[in-house]
XYZ file of C-alpha atoms in Angstrom:
297
model
C -134.733 -5.312 -72.343
C -133.960 -8.205 -69.963
C -135.576 -11.336 -69.963
C -137.062 -12.853 -66.797
C -138.609 -15.977 -65.947
C -142.145 -16.814 -66.533
C -142.332 -14.989 -70.179
C -141.970 -11.614 -68.384
C -139.632 -8.903 -69.791
C -138.010 -5.873 -67.748
C -137.856 -2.768 -69.669
C -135.604 0.205 -68.816
C -136.530 2.439 -71.705
C -133.745 5.355 -72.218
C -131.907 4.407 -68.856
C -128.130 3.771 -69.131
C -127.027 2.337 -65.738
C -123.214 3.258 -66.107
C -124.532 6.911 -66.375
C -126.135 6.673 -62.904
C -123.819 7.966 -59.817
C -123.623 4.978 -57.982
C -122.149 3.098 -60.888
C -119.209 5.422 -61.818
C -116.819 3.235 -59.718
C -118.014 -0.093 -60.642
C -116.778 -2.310 -63.194
C -118.850 -4.060 -66.002
C -119.022 -7.392 -64.183
C -119.992 -5.699 -60.970
C -122.847 -3.534 -62.574
C -123.876 -6.831 -64.091
C -124.423 -8.155 -60.813
C -126.252 -5.270 -59.763
C -128.728 -5.482 -62.741
C -129.228 -9.265 -61.860
C -130.324 -8.635 -58.801
C -132.616 -6.069 -59.618
C -133.860 -8.860 -62.048
C -134.470 -11.378 -59.407
C -135.631 -8.751 -57.229
C -138.596 -8.174 -59.598
C -139.061 -11.920 -60.108
C -139.522 -12.511 -56.568
C -141.944 -9.805 -55.994
C -143.725 -10.711 -58.982
C -144.230 -14.792 -57.825
C -145.443 -13.177 -54.438
C -148.312 -11.204 -55.949
C -149.368 -13.959 -58.013
C -149.439 -16.550 -54.946
C -151.327 -13.732 -53.223
C -153.529 -12.949 -56.057
C -153.398 -15.743 -58.430
C -155.360 -15.311 -61.599
C -159.180 -16.752 -61.928
C -160.343 -19.335 -64.579
C -163.358 -17.363 -65.612
C -164.215 -14.733 -68.396
C -166.881 -12.474 -67.950
C -167.343 -12.522 -71.510
C -166.743 -15.523 -73.255
C -168.049 -19.189 -72.404
C -165.236 -21.551 -71.208
C -165.437 -25.119 -70.679
C -164.850 -27.074 -67.342
C -164.959 -30.909 -67.098
C -166.939 -32.945 -64.772
C -164.869 -34.837 -62.599
C -167.153 -36.229 -60.176
C -170.985 -36.397 -59.968
C -172.508 -37.032 -56.390
C -175.987 -37.922 -56.166
C -177.501 -36.267 -52.816
C -181.429 -37.420 -53.313
C -183.799 -38.446 -56.022
C -183.426 -35.076 -57.747
C -180.331 -33.390 -56.312
C -176.378 -33.715 -57.086
C -173.507 -32.133 -56.506
C -171.162 -31.603 -59.237
C -167.332 -31.161 -59.392
C -165.620 -29.523 -62.028
C -161.740 -29.271 -62.663
C -160.065 -26.073 -63.175
C -157.526 -25.603 -65.685
C -154.499 -26.800 -63.555
C -154.171 -28.466 -59.996
C -153.357 -25.012 -58.710
C -155.812 -22.662 -60.078
C -158.481 -20.863 -58.458
C -162.237 -19.983 -60.217
C -161.905 -16.326 -59.187
C -165.251 -15.915 -58.194
C -165.664 -13.060 -55.864
C -167.699 -13.715 -52.591
C -171.652 -12.907 -53.332
C -171.208 -13.095 -57.005
C -172.467 -16.429 -59.221
C -171.731 -17.526 -62.982
C -173.759 -18.151 -65.876
C -174.053 -21.705 -67.171
C -174.902 -22.739 -70.766
C -176.911 -26.313 -71.817
C -179.596 -27.584 -73.783
C -182.825 -28.637 -72.577
C -185.065 -31.878 -73.857
C -185.496 -30.431 -77.139
C -181.724 -29.623 -77.873
C -182.336 -26.120 -77.761
C -179.680 -23.741 -76.075
C -180.510 -22.893 -72.186
C -179.010 -20.570 -69.756
C -178.982 -20.274 -65.999
C -177.003 -18.504 -63.369
C -175.725 -20.615 -60.192
C -173.401 -19.965 -57.050
C -170.769 -22.614 -56.658
C -170.541 -23.747 -53.092
C -166.677 -23.388 -53.009
C -164.729 -20.348 -52.424
C -161.309 -19.760 -53.851
C -159.667 -21.279 -50.849
C -160.573 -24.505 -52.768
C -157.738 -24.795 -55.261
C -158.438 -26.867 -58.390
C -161.634 -27.221 -58.945
C -165.249 -25.653 -57.928
C -168.483 -27.427 -57.110
C -172.242 -27.116 -57.629
C -174.806 -28.271 -56.028
C -177.933 -28.269 -58.223
C -181.460 -29.379 -57.689
C -183.341 -30.768 -61.113
C -186.655 -30.118 -61.401
C -189.041 -32.582 -63.163
C -189.681 -29.954 -66.139
C -186.423 -27.803 -65.587
C -184.976 -26.970 -68.929
C -181.448 -26.332 -67.396
C -182.297 -29.408 -64.822
C -182.598 -31.526 -68.045
C -178.731 -30.492 -69.194
C -177.652 -31.328 -65.194
C -179.432 -34.698 -65.167
C -177.942 -35.859 -68.623
C -174.440 -34.856 -67.416
C -171.642 -37.907 -66.651
C -168.162 -37.687 -65.569
C -166.236 -36.699 -68.386
C -168.693 -34.246 -69.776
C -168.004 -30.561 -69.923
C -169.926 -27.388 -68.758
C -170.097 -23.986 -70.454
C -169.440 -21.125 -67.862
C -169.451 -17.764 -67.987
C -168.719 -14.862 -65.047
C -168.340 -13.764 -62.514
C -171.926 -12.181 -62.552
C -174.234 -10.392 -60.119
C -175.134 -7.588 -58.050
C -174.062 -8.433 -54.265
C -170.668 -7.314 -53.400
C -168.965 -8.644 -50.073
C -166.324 -7.450 -48.147
C -165.441 -8.432 -44.331
C -167.305 -6.257 -41.898
C -169.693 -4.664 -43.927
C -172.187 -5.717 -41.816
C -172.307 -6.583 -37.960
C -174.899 -9.269 -38.932
C -176.920 -11.076 -41.776
C -180.087 -12.310 -41.579
C -180.816 -15.033 -44.255
C -183.945 -16.071 -45.357
C -183.718 -18.936 -48.111
C -186.034 -21.245 -49.825
C -184.808 -24.935 -51.723
C -182.391 -24.387 -53.853
C -181.916 -20.719 -52.818
C -179.551 -21.849 -50.190
C -176.447 -21.792 -52.491
C -175.674 -18.024 -52.352
C -176.087 -17.925 -48.723
C -173.811 -21.146 -48.192
C -171.133 -19.274 -50.288
C -171.297 -16.119 -48.177
C -171.647 -18.264 -44.743
C -168.595 -20.266 -45.489
C -166.574 -16.990 -46.516
C -167.625 -15.212 -43.484
C -167.169 -18.132 -41.214
C -164.007 -19.641 -42.272
C -162.480 -16.130 -41.941
C -160.961 -15.466 -38.297
C -160.845 -12.096 -38.503
C -164.584 -11.438 -39.796
C -166.666 -11.231 -37.019
C -169.897 -10.864 -38.565
C -172.714 -13.085 -37.152
C -175.343 -15.010 -39.412
C -178.881 -15.871 -38.465
C -180.242 -18.319 -41.328
C -183.815 -19.260 -41.696
C -183.943 -21.941 -44.323
C -187.264 -23.492 -45.978
C -188.212 -26.645 -47.303
C -190.752 -29.373 -47.986
C -189.561 -32.164 -46.408
C -186.193 -33.101 -44.264
C -184.900 -34.911 -47.238
C -185.311 -31.540 -49.266
C -182.811 -29.833 -47.052
C -179.513 -28.828 -49.195
C -176.290 -28.779 -47.440
C -177.468 -29.881 -44.208
C -174.613 -31.601 -42.915
C -172.455 -28.750 -43.776
C -174.745 -26.519 -41.929
C -174.791 -28.219 -38.720
C -171.323 -28.732 -38.974
C -171.086 -24.740 -38.997
C -173.771 -24.685 -36.429
C -171.498 -26.908 -33.748
C -168.219 -25.330 -34.990
C -169.043 -21.714 -34.567
C -172.050 -21.446 -31.921
C -171.599 -17.932 -31.145
C -171.450 -16.704 -35.005
C -173.909 -19.074 -36.569
C -177.387 -20.494 -35.954
C -179.971 -21.781 -38.480
C -183.614 -22.143 -38.283
C -185.338 -24.832 -40.332
C -188.701 -24.526 -41.427
C -191.032 -27.519 -43.294
C -194.331 -27.517 -45.051
C -194.240 -31.479 -44.257
C -192.212 -31.843 -40.977
C -191.632 -35.781 -39.437
C -193.349 -36.268 -36.295
C -190.482 -35.346 -33.888
C -189.614 -31.949 -35.178
C -188.634 -28.937 -33.005
C -188.212 -26.373 -36.262
C -190.662 -24.031 -37.619
C -194.059 -25.381 -39.476
C -195.826 -24.401 -42.553
C -194.271 -21.033 -44.416
C -191.996 -18.298 -42.975
C -194.111 -15.914 -41.280
C -193.706 -12.418 -39.930
C -193.471 -13.837 -36.502
C -190.341 -16.374 -37.493
C -188.113 -13.361 -39.135
C -189.034 -11.225 -35.806
C -187.601 -14.397 -33.324
C -184.587 -15.467 -35.573
C -182.823 -12.587 -37.700
C -181.419 -9.530 -36.328
C -183.885 -6.583 -35.455
C -184.025 -3.467 -37.880
C -180.632 -1.565 -37.251
C -178.260 0.670 -39.880
C -175.326 -1.982 -39.726
C -177.254 -5.234 -40.544
C -178.422 -6.555 -43.555
C -181.448 -9.342 -44.849
C -180.685 -11.185 -47.687
C -183.331 -13.475 -49.449
C -183.625 -16.134 -52.053
C -186.078 -18.555 -53.263
C -188.721 -18.980 -55.451
C -190.582 -15.705 -56.564
C -193.963 -16.226 -54.684
C -191.736 -16.752 -51.537
C -189.131 -13.825 -52.178
C -192.538 -11.529 -52.735
C -193.881 -12.864 -49.590
C -190.925 -12.340 -47.760
C -190.350 -8.832 -48.948
C -193.832 -8.042 -47.589
C -193.205 -9.399 -44.247
C -189.692 -7.404 -44.091
C -191.097 -4.243 -44.922
C -194.021 -4.763 -42.364
C -191.389 -5.224 -39.583
C -189.480 -2.377 -40.284
C -186.670 -2.857 -42.666
C -185.923 -0.313 -44.838
C -185.002 -1.267 -48.744
C -181.269 -0.429 -47.605
C -181.562 -3.327 -45.256
C -182.553 -5.908 -47.842
C -181.259 -7.410 -50.704
C -182.605 -10.214 -53.185
C -180.491 -12.485 -54.753
């Protein structure tokens, strides 16, 4: 057994280097040098692999705790939470399209769990972030509302049914409501920040007021930076006086105007409150989108 850095060991079972043809005329010192070079080669290959494929920080079976290092209040009921990973060079290890399960306690001290999609990717090193809308009577909302910097959040994952790989669709239509933007935002970031991914994204995003639009600044930046690949259409139930977006609820006409037409190489994703998801499914069916073209987070 040959000891290598990083607590690795290289084993050559039943292998005598001196018995190899190339070793017949080599002295012991030179043969030792050959073995050392082989060890260095394996070490370099291992380091390169770990650099390209860093080990994730999540465990799909067991909850792990992550420290809250920054809490930013975005509105009266929305905050951005940044959690530290084990080391400054760690990655979360969450595949695009997947989510995590967070565990906390409600106002009665009872354990509660809910799924969340981070807005960060594995290109964000050393931390991950959640944008959470905290509802007045929400059980997990209570836990996040009470969290302060220095507290820990128990998380398990990855989990979820959706998987993404670049080029799996020519275009995505995305229909989101409220905090349902987070799984869409994760995918939007992954697509737009990959110069090799040519997928186009059409987002229809519904909220009550302008102040309820989550990640608006980031979405606007994507629109300005990638005008040929990304567009967003906002729909408000209570719009301001000067408003050029949609008004009321997302209709069949809005979907038809702002999402890609039914085709074998497109996909329509939706995420929002249950009543909204049900209504959107009916609209999509009526417009001719087959079940294979639709996915609900």
